[in-house]
Amino acid sequence: MNWSDVLGAGALVPLFTAALRLAVPIILAAAGACLAERSGLMNLGIEGQMMVGAIIAFVTVYYTGQPMLGAATGAAAGLVIAAIVGYLTITMAVDQIITGISVVILGTGLASFLYLQVFGMTGTPPRIQGTIPLDLPVLSDLPVLGPIVFSQSPLVYLALALVVALWWVLTRTAFGLSIRAAGESPEAADSVGVSVPRTRWSTLLISGAAAGMAGALVIDSLGFFQDGITGGRGWIALGVVILARWNPLGAIVGGFMFGLVDAFQLRVQAASGGQATSVPYELFQAMPYAVTLLAVIATTVWFSRSNSPKALGIPFVPAK
């Protein structure tokens, strides 16, 4: 294998371009999870919401040819699955960890079931045409930054704009103040008239919609659907929330780190040309997940004081 094909000067721009594309679904899902967790609710069902969003988006684009509509229906599907989480954890006060894991199993199985119901067992899996990368005048022609930042899919820009919007809502609005209060001291928030259940419902539905759209972004990038298409990115998004210190803008850095390592391992496998190497290819596939795990551990050790909301994972029942 020629390492100049992976890390050479001419290979760095395509590497970072692919890294941003691979990172955006995780960034969006993590930003939505930041809102939910800042309100005190753990949305551990992100992986299931992404899977359902992915299959609904795939079916939509397959029959309509409209990727933007697919992103919208994917977000709606994620919102519906999040509503199940909300009913169990907010209304019924069921354990949030058990509920999250159950919803992941439900979403993964439901996605496979829907795919078989719509397409059946086919020899050649159906494919879709994703969004075409934009060619922005002047900006796309800039050296280095042009192809990396200004030649991406419209859905990439939409997702990043939504991440910034979520940060603005959380840090610059009265609703964001209610979210932070509900996560830090729900009793105090309730005493001044903030409806903690309503606030948590709102953030959970936003998180579910973001996760569903993230699943649609995975489909838009790959152009096909298969079991486990999200590849554990929902779990990675939860790790990125910790890396981001529960800040939606911080999710951009954490998500891009995963995308960069993922793009690197894909290029290493492509550069090997299928030839046998001394390093098993499974080790390269595990690299993004291992790096994210190590980064979460390092962040936890480095910051002696946790920045997590004090009421995270604790059910709240308003006084009658």
mmCIF file of C-alpha atoms in Angstrom:
data_model
loop_
_atom_site.group_PDB
_atom_site.id
_atom_site.type_symbol
_atom_site.label_atom_id
_atom_site.label_comp_id
_atom_site.label_asym_id
_atom_site.label_seq_id
_atom_site.Cartn_x
_atom_site.Cartn_y
_atom_site.Cartn_z
ATOM 1 C CA MET A 1 0.000 0.000 0.000
ATOM 2 C CA ASN A 2 1.269 3.457 -0.932
ATOM 3 C CA TRP A 3 0.726 5.772 2.056
ATOM 4 C CA SER A 4 1.055 8.842 -0.170
ATOM 5 C CA ASP A 5 -2.330 7.870 -1.615
ATOM 6 C CA VAL A 6 -3.795 8.259 1.883
ATOM 7 C CA LEU A 7 -1.855 11.090 3.511
ATOM 8 C CA GLY A 8 -0.100 12.735 0.582
ATOM 9 C CA ALA A 9 -0.637 16.426 -0.174
ATOM 10 C CA GLY A 10 -3.022 15.612 -2.999
ATOM 11 C CA ALA A 11 -5.053 13.263 -0.833
ATOM 12 C CA LEU A 12 -5.705 15.575 2.117
ATOM 13 C CA VAL A 13 -8.417 17.687 0.472
ATOM 14 C CA PRO A 14 -10.531 14.636 -0.550
ATOM 15 C CA LEU A 15 -9.912 13.194 2.932
ATOM 16 C CA PHE A 16 -11.257 16.268 4.731
ATOM 17 C CA THR A 17 -14.125 16.600 2.248
ATOM 18 C CA ALA A 18 -15.244 13.043 2.975
ATOM 19 C CA ALA A 19 -14.689 13.591 6.713
ATOM 20 C CA LEU A 20 -17.154 16.481 6.806
ATOM 21 C CA ARG A 21 -19.762 14.497 4.873
ATOM 22 C CA LEU A 22 -19.392 11.500 7.190
ATOM 23 C CA ALA A 23 -19.435 13.677 10.310
ATOM 24 C CA VAL A 24 -22.616 15.671 9.665
ATOM 25 C CA PRO A 25 -25.157 12.946 10.638
ATOM 26 C CA ILE A 26 -23.369 12.470 13.965
ATOM 27 C CA ILE A 27 -23.086 16.230 14.527
ATOM 28 C CA LEU A 28 -26.810 16.756 13.944
ATOM 29 C CA ALA A 29 -27.894 13.823 16.123
ATOM 30 C CA ALA A 30 -25.506 14.901 18.904
ATOM 31 C CA ALA A 31 -26.705 18.517 18.781
ATOM 32 C CA GLY A 32 -30.301 17.357 19.221
ATOM 33 C CA ALA A 33 -29.261 15.080 22.080
ATOM 34 C CA CYS A 34 -27.532 18.048 23.754
ATOM 35 C CA LEU A 35 -30.892 19.816 23.999
ATOM 36 C CA ALA A 36 -32.652 16.771 25.443
ATOM 37 C CA GLU A 37 -29.943 16.114 28.002
ATOM 38 C CA ARG A 38 -29.717 19.764 29.019
ATOM 39 C CA SER A 39 -33.393 19.462 29.986
ATOM 40 C CA GLY A 40 -32.561 16.439 32.128
ATOM 41 C CA LEU A 41 -33.705 13.677 29.773
ATOM 42 C CA MET A 42 -31.444 10.969 28.317
ATOM 43 C CA ASN A 43 -32.516 10.118 24.790
ATOM 44 C CA LEU A 44 -30.657 6.826 24.478
ATOM 45 C CA GLY A 45 -32.894 5.712 21.615
ATOM 46 C CA ILE A 46 -31.052 7.814 19.012
ATOM 47 C CA GLU A 47 -29.748 4.782 17.101
ATOM 48 C CA GLY A 48 -33.297 3.429 16.702
ATOM 49 C CA GLN A 49 -34.606 6.853 15.660
ATOM 50 C CA MET A 50 -31.845 7.124 13.064
ATOM 51 C CA MET A 51 -32.662 3.679 11.649
ATOM 52 C CA VAL A 52 -36.371 4.456 11.284
ATOM 53 C CA GLY A 53 -35.548 7.866 9.822
ATOM 54 C CA ALA A 54 -33.221 6.178 7.347
ATOM 55 C CA ILE A 55 -35.759 3.658 6.027
ATOM 56 C CA ILE A 56 -38.576 6.218 5.792
ATOM 57 C CA ALA A 57 -36.279 8.633 3.975
ATOM 58 C CA PHE A 58 -35.119 5.866 1.632
ATOM 59 C CA VAL A 59 -38.660 4.835 0.703
ATOM 60 C CA THR A 60 -39.656 8.488 0.206
ATOM 61 C CA VAL A 61 -36.747 9.281 -2.087
ATOM 62 C CA TYR A 62 -37.127 5.979 -3.960
ATOM 63 C CA TYR A 63 -40.713 6.772 -4.935
ATOM 64 C CA THR A 64 -40.538 10.583 -5.254
ATOM 65 C CA GLY A 65 -36.932 11.279 -6.224
ATOM 66 C CA GLN A 66 -36.918 14.200 -3.766
ATOM 67 C CA PRO A 67 -34.027 13.987 -1.229
ATOM 68 C CA MET A 68 -35.229 17.085 0.625
ATOM 69 C CA LEU A 69 -38.643 15.476 1.108
ATOM 70 C CA GLY A 70 -36.844 12.340 2.284
ATOM 71 C CA ALA A 71 -35.008 14.378 4.926
ATOM 72 C CA ALA A 72 -38.326 15.858 6.097
ATOM 73 C CA THR A 73 -40.078 12.485 6.346
ATOM 74 C CA GLY A 74 -37.022 10.994 8.049
ATOM 75 C CA ALA A 75 -37.166 13.760 10.648
ATOM 76 C CA ALA A 76 -40.892 13.139 11.137
ATOM 77 C CA ALA A 77 -40.263 9.414 11.628
ATOM 78 C CA GLY A 78 -37.579 10.109 14.227
ATOM 79 C CA LEU A 79 -39.977 12.435 16.014
ATOM 80 C CA VAL A 80 -42.639 9.714 16.191
ATOM 81 C CA ILE A 81 -40.189 7.218 17.707
ATOM 82 C CA ALA A 82 -39.037 9.880 20.169
ATOM 83 C CA ALA A 83 -42.665 10.351 21.202
ATOM 84 C CA ILE A 84 -42.671 6.716 22.364
ATOM 85 C CA VAL A 85 -39.628 7.495 24.502
ATOM 86 C CA GLY A 86 -41.388 10.586 25.848
ATOM 87 C CA TYR A 87 -44.540 8.741 26.833
ATOM 88 C CA LEU A 88 -42.579 6.095 28.698
ATOM 89 C CA THR A 89 -39.960 8.279 30.385
ATOM 90 C CA ILE A 90 -41.807 11.567 30.947
ATOM 91 C CA THR A 91 -45.439 10.559 31.311
ATOM 92 C CA MET A 92 -44.958 7.109 32.864
ATOM 93 C CA ALA A 93 -41.565 7.801 34.541
ATOM 94 C CA VAL A 94 -40.089 4.506 33.261
ATOM 95 C CA ASP A 95 -36.315 4.087 33.610
ATOM 96 C CA GLN A 96 -34.662 6.101 30.846
ATOM 97 C CA ILE A 97 -31.806 3.678 30.200
ATOM 98 C CA ILE A 98 -34.075 0.652 29.785
ATOM 99 C CA THR A 99 -36.443 2.661 27.586
ATOM 100 C CA GLY A 100 -33.627 3.912 25.372
ATOM 101 C CA ILE A 101 -32.163 0.460 24.766
ATOM 102 C CA SER A 102 -35.626 -0.955 24.081
ATOM 103 C CA VAL A 103 -36.335 1.768 21.527
ATOM 104 C CA VAL A 104 -33.046 1.040 19.756
ATOM 105 C CA ILE A 105 -34.074 -2.610 19.407
ATOM 106 C CA LEU A 106 -37.559 -1.562 18.297
ATOM 107 C CA GLY A 107 -36.295 0.961 15.740
ATOM 108 C CA THR A 108 -33.720 -1.407 14.270
ATOM 109 C CA GLY A 109 -36.231 -4.231 13.912
ATOM 110 C CA LEU A 110 -38.938 -1.928 12.577
ATOM 111 C CA ALA A 111 -36.614 -0.548 9.904
ATOM 112 C CA SER A 112 -35.784 -4.058 8.666
ATOM 113 C CA PHE A 113 -39.464 -5.039 8.720
ATOM 114 C CA LEU A 114 -40.537 -1.987 6.718
ATOM 115 C CA TYR A 115 -37.803 -2.555 4.147
ATOM 116 C CA LEU A 116 -38.917 -6.158 3.571
ATOM 117 C CA GLN A 117 -42.570 -5.110 3.369
ATOM 118 C CA VAL A 118 -41.871 -2.465 0.729
ATOM 119 C CA PHE A 119 -39.147 -4.112 -1.374
ATOM 120 C CA GLY A 120 -39.193 -7.783 -0.405
ATOM 121 C CA MET A 121 -36.188 -10.046 -0.965
ATOM 122 C CA THR A 122 -34.429 -8.800 -4.083
ATOM 123 C CA GLY A 123 -31.287 -10.016 -5.789
ATOM 124 C CA THR A 124 -30.195 -6.472 -6.581
ATOM 125 C CA PRO A 125 -30.856 -4.006 -3.744
ATOM 126 C CA PRO A 126 -32.687 -0.858 -4.887
ATOM 127 C CA ARG A 127 -30.719 2.385 -4.936
ATOM 128 C CA ILE A 128 -31.565 6.081 -4.893
ATOM 129 C CA GLN A 129 -29.926 9.237 -6.197
ATOM 130 C CA GLY A 130 -28.892 11.530 -3.365
ATOM 131 C CA THR A 131 -28.529 15.289 -3.460
ATOM 132 C CA ILE A 132 -25.962 16.680 -5.869
ATOM 133 C CA PRO A 133 -23.121 18.684 -4.257
ATOM 134 C CA LEU A 134 -23.427 22.412 -4.789
ATOM 135 C CA ASP A 135 -21.025 24.407 -6.916
ATOM 136 C CA LEU A 136 -21.010 27.826 -5.277
ATOM 137 C CA PRO A 137 -19.601 30.574 -7.513
ATOM 138 C CA VAL A 138 -16.181 31.844 -6.399
ATOM 139 C CA LEU A 139 -16.374 30.012 -3.042
ATOM 140 C CA SER A 140 -16.115 26.526 -4.563
ATOM 141 C CA ASP A 141 -12.998 27.630 -6.447
ATOM 142 C CA LEU A 142 -11.111 28.676 -3.328
ATOM 143 C CA PRO A 143 -7.982 26.593 -2.709
ATOM 144 C CA VAL A 144 -8.379 23.904 -0.030
ATOM 145 C CA LEU A 145 -11.496 25.400 1.605
ATOM 146 C CA GLY A 146 -13.456 25.460 -1.655
ATOM 147 C CA PRO A 147 -13.809 21.703 -2.224
ATOM 148 C CA ILE A 148 -13.931 20.893 1.513
ATOM 149 C CA VAL A 149 -16.481 23.430 2.755
ATOM 150 C CA PHE A 150 -18.213 24.893 -0.277
ATOM 151 C CA SER A 151 -18.797 21.840 -2.476
ATOM 152 C CA GLN A 152 -20.996 19.771 -0.189
ATOM 153 C CA SER A 153 -24.560 18.510 -0.453
ATOM 154 C CA PRO A 154 -27.358 21.012 0.334
ATOM 155 C CA LEU A 155 -28.431 18.696 3.154
ATOM 156 C CA VAL A 156 -25.002 19.120 4.772
ATOM 157 C CA TYR A 157 -25.474 22.889 4.894
ATOM 158 C CA LEU A 158 -29.031 22.511 6.132
ATOM 159 C CA ALA A 159 -27.913 20.193 8.930
ATOM 160 C CA LEU A 160 -25.106 22.515 10.022
ATOM 161 C CA ALA A 161 -27.491 25.479 9.970
ATOM 162 C CA LEU A 162 -29.865 23.514 12.220
ATOM 163 C CA VAL A 163 -27.009 22.799 14.640
ATOM 164 C CA VAL A 164 -26.255 26.516 14.901
ATOM 165 C CA ALA A 165 -29.981 27.200 15.360
ATOM 166 C CA LEU A 166 -30.158 24.679 18.217
ATOM 167 C CA TRP A 167 -27.181 26.348 19.898
ATOM 168 C CA TRP A 168 -28.856 29.743 19.554
ATOM 169 C CA VAL A 169 -32.122 28.439 21.017
ATOM 170 C CA LEU A 170 -30.299 26.856 23.956
ATOM 171 C CA THR A 171 -28.068 29.803 24.823
ATOM 172 C CA ARG A 172 -29.875 32.915 23.606
ATOM 173 C CA THR A 173 -33.604 32.430 24.195
ATOM 174 C CA ALA A 174 -36.033 32.260 27.111
ATOM 175 C CA PHE A 175 -36.938 28.730 26.046
ATOM 176 C CA GLY A 176 -33.259 27.806 26.275
ATOM 177 C CA LEU A 177 -33.170 29.189 29.811
ATOM 178 C CA SER A 178 -36.154 26.981 30.677
ATOM 179 C CA ILE A 179 -34.330 23.988 29.194
ATOM 180 C CA ARG A 180 -31.243 24.611 31.303
ATOM 181 C CA ALA A 181 -33.331 25.190 34.425
ATOM 182 C CA ALA A 182 -35.264 21.954 33.899
ATOM 183 C CA GLY A 183 -31.991 20.030 33.682
ATOM 184 C CA GLU A 184 -30.240 21.684 36.605
ATOM 185 C CA SER A 185 -33.045 22.072 39.146
ATOM 186 C CA PRO A 186 -36.480 20.956 37.967
ATOM 187 C CA GLU A 187 -38.043 21.719 41.359
ATOM 188 C CA ALA A 188 -36.857 25.324 41.232
ATOM 189 C CA ALA A 189 -37.962 25.646 37.605
ATOM 190 C CA ASP A 190 -41.395 24.289 38.498
ATOM 191 C CA SER A 191 -41.714 26.750 41.398
ATOM 192 C CA VAL A 192 -41.350 29.735 39.031
ATOM 193 C CA GLY A 193 -43.896 28.447 36.517
ATOM 194 C CA VAL A 194 -41.742 26.464 34.081
ATOM 195 C CA SER A 195 -43.506 23.284 32.971
ATOM 196 C CA VAL A 196 -40.697 20.752 33.251
ATOM 197 C CA PRO A 197 -42.645 17.920 31.532
ATOM 198 C CA ARG A 198 -43.592 20.189 28.618
ATOM 199 C CA THR A 199 -40.017 21.443 28.314
ATOM 200 C CA ARG A 200 -38.631 17.908 28.296
ATOM 201 C CA TRP A 201 -41.248 16.799 25.776
ATOM 202 C CA SER A 202 -40.225 19.654 23.470
ATOM 203 C CA THR A 203 -36.499 18.920 23.634
ATOM 204 C CA LEU A 204 -37.048 15.186 23.214
ATOM 205 C CA LEU A 205 -39.145 15.663 20.078
ATOM 206 C CA ILE A 206 -36.518 18.045 18.677
ATOM 207 C CA SER A 207 -33.840 15.456 19.450
ATOM 208 C CA GLY A 208 -35.865 12.708 17.766
ATOM 209 C CA ALA A 209 -36.426 14.828 14.650
ATOM 210 C CA ALA A 210 -32.702 15.619 14.485
ATOM 211 C CA ALA A 211 -31.843 11.918 14.822
ATOM 212 C CA GLY A 212 -34.360 10.963 12.129
ATOM 213 C CA MET A 213 -32.911 13.546 9.767
ATOM 214 C CA ALA A 214 -29.420 12.275 10.602
ATOM 215 C CA GLY A 215 -30.536 8.839 9.429
ATOM 216 C CA ALA A 216 -31.784 10.435 6.206
ATOM 217 C CA LEU A 217 -28.355 12.044 5.730
ATOM 218 C CA VAL A 218 -26.705 8.631 5.966
ATOM 219 C CA ILE A 219 -29.035 7.350 3.246
ATOM 220 C CA ASP A 220 -28.449 10.437 1.091
ATOM 221 C CA SER A 221 -24.698 9.845 1.252
ATOM 222 C CA LEU A 222 -24.744 6.093 0.532
ATOM 223 C CA GLY A 223 -27.741 5.791 -1.799
ATOM 224 C CA PHE A 224 -28.994 2.456 -0.467
ATOM 225 C CA PHE A 225 -30.441 0.833 2.655
ATOM 226 C CA GLN A 226 -29.365 -2.273 4.523
ATOM 227 C CA ASP A 227 -29.642 -3.627 8.056
ATOM 228 C CA GLY A 228 -27.450 -1.633 10.435
ATOM 229 C CA ILE A 229 -26.902 1.111 7.854
ATOM 230 C CA THR A 230 -26.286 3.724 10.574
ATOM 231 C CA GLY A 231 -23.378 1.667 11.909
ATOM 232 C CA GLY A 232 -23.760 2.631 15.553
ATOM 233 C CA ARG A 233 -23.606 6.353 14.835
ATOM 234 C CA GLY A 234 -26.448 6.951 17.277
ATOM 235 C CA TRP A 235 -24.271 5.629 20.102
ATOM 236 C CA ILE A 236 -21.327 7.658 18.841
ATOM 237 C CA ALA A 237 -23.541 10.771 18.935
ATOM 238 C CA LEU A 238 -24.148 10.159 22.636
ATOM 239 C CA GLY A 239 -20.398 10.047 23.183
ATOM 240 C CA VAL A 240 -19.980 13.249 21.191
ATOM 241 C CA VAL A 241 -22.445 14.939 23.567
ATOM 242 C CA ILE A 242 -19.944 14.340 26.378
ATOM 243 C CA LEU A 243 -17.047 15.540 24.218
ATOM 244 C CA ALA A 244 -19.059 18.659 23.395
ATOM 245 C CA ARG A 245 -19.720 19.340 27.079
ATOM 246 C CA TRP A 246 -23.455 19.444 26.289
ATOM 247 C CA ASN A 247 -22.996 22.324 23.834
ATOM 248 C CA PRO A 248 -24.467 21.886 20.304
ATOM 249 C CA LEU A 249 -21.599 23.852 18.716
ATOM 250 C CA GLY A 250 -19.084 21.608 20.454
ATOM 251 C CA ALA A 251 -20.716 18.666 18.685
ATOM 252 C CA ILE A 252 -19.234 19.964 15.432
ATOM 253 C CA VAL A 253 -15.699 19.351 16.716
ATOM 254 C CA GLY A 254 -16.441 15.950 18.238
ATOM 255 C CA GLY A 255 -18.420 14.761 15.225
ATOM 256 C CA PHE A 256 -15.746 15.921 12.779
ATOM 257 C CA MET A 257 -13.114 13.975 14.721
ATOM 258 C CA PHE A 258 -15.113 10.777 14.179
ATOM 259 C CA GLY A 259 -15.695 11.637 10.521
ATOM 260 C CA LEU A 260 -11.993 12.268 9.946
ATOM 261 C CA VAL A 261 -10.924 8.929 11.419
ATOM 262 C CA ASP A 262 -13.726 7.156 9.526
ATOM 263 C CA ALA A 263 -12.683 8.777 6.247
ATOM 264 C CA PHE A 264 -9.059 7.834 6.962
ATOM 265 C CA GLN A 265 -9.833 4.149 7.523
ATOM 266 C CA LEU A 266 -11.968 4.021 4.388
ATOM 267 C CA ARG A 267 -9.116 5.485 2.331
ATOM 268 C CA VAL A 268 -6.642 3.027 3.863
ATOM 269 C CA GLN A 269 -8.859 0.122 2.788
ATOM 270 C CA ALA A 270 -9.309 1.632 -0.683
ATOM 271 C CA ALA A 271 -5.558 2.229 -1.065
ATOM 272 C CA SER A 272 -4.816 -1.394 -0.157
ATOM 273 C CA GLY A 273 -6.859 -2.431 -3.198
ATOM 274 C CA GLY A 274 -8.202 -5.514 -1.441
ATOM 275 C CA GLN A 275 -4.677 -6.869 -0.971
ATOM 276 C CA ALA A 276 -3.855 -8.685 2.229
ATOM 277 C CA THR A 277 -1.957 -6.589 4.786
ATOM 278 C CA SER A 278 -0.354 -7.317 8.131
ATOM 279 C CA VAL A 279 -3.169 -5.368 9.810
ATOM 280 C CA PRO A 280 -6.693 -6.906 9.628
ATOM 281 C CA TYR A 281 -9.201 -4.600 7.935
ATOM 282 C CA GLU A 282 -11.577 -5.080 10.890
ATOM 283 C CA LEU A 283 -9.088 -3.139 12.990
ATOM 284 C CA PHE A 284 -9.338 -0.196 10.611
ATOM 285 C CA GLN A 285 -13.136 -0.375 10.752
ATOM 286 C CA ALA A 286 -12.996 -0.209 14.537
ATOM 287 C CA MET A 287 -10.696 2.835 14.556
ATOM 288 C CA PRO A 288 -13.382 5.593 14.570
ATOM 289 C CA TYR A 289 -15.235 3.976 17.456
ATOM 290 C CA ALA A 290 -12.055 3.324 19.440
ATOM 291 C CA VAL A 291 -10.839 6.892 18.961
ATOM 292 C CA THR A 292 -14.210 8.292 20.049
ATOM 293 C CA LEU A 293 -14.219 6.070 23.144
ATOM 294 C CA LEU A 294 -10.686 7.148 24.068
ATOM 295 C CA ALA A 295 -11.616 10.790 23.519
ATOM 296 C CA VAL A 296 -14.627 10.445 25.849
ATOM 297 C CA ILE A 297 -12.426 8.835 28.520
ATOM 298 C CA ALA A 298 -9.787 11.549 28.121
ATOM 299 C CA THR A 299 -12.424 14.282 28.366
ATOM 300 C CA THR A 300 -13.880 12.740 31.510
ATOM 301 C CA VAL A 301 -10.440 12.500 33.125
ATOM 302 C CA TRP A 302 -9.245 15.916 31.940
ATOM 303 C CA PHE A 303 -12.227 17.824 33.259
ATOM 304 C CA SER A 304 -12.427 17.059 36.968
ATOM 305 C CA ARG A 305 -15.811 18.776 37.239
ATOM 306 C CA SER A 306 -18.591 17.252 35.199
ATOM 307 C CA ASN A 307 -20.569 19.661 33.069
ATOM 308 C CA SER A 308 -23.554 17.342 32.829
ATOM 309 C CA PRO A 309 -26.954 18.626 34.002
ATOM 310 C CA LYS A 310 -27.478 17.796 37.669
ATOM 311 C CA ALA A 311 -30.951 16.309 37.086
ATOM 312 C CA LEU A 312 -29.943 14.251 34.049
ATOM 313 C CA GLY A 313 -31.799 10.941 34.006
ATOM 314 C CA ILE A 314 -33.901 11.764 37.052
ATOM 315 C CA PRO A 315 -37.701 11.611 36.483
ATOM 316 C CA PHE A 316 -39.690 14.628 37.614
ATOM 317 C CA VAL A 317 -43.293 14.481 38.788
ATOM 318 C CA PRO A 318 -44.854 17.946 39.291
ATOM 319 C CA ALA A 319 -46.592 18.627 42.590
ATOM 320 C CA LYS A 320 -50.357 18.413 42.336
#
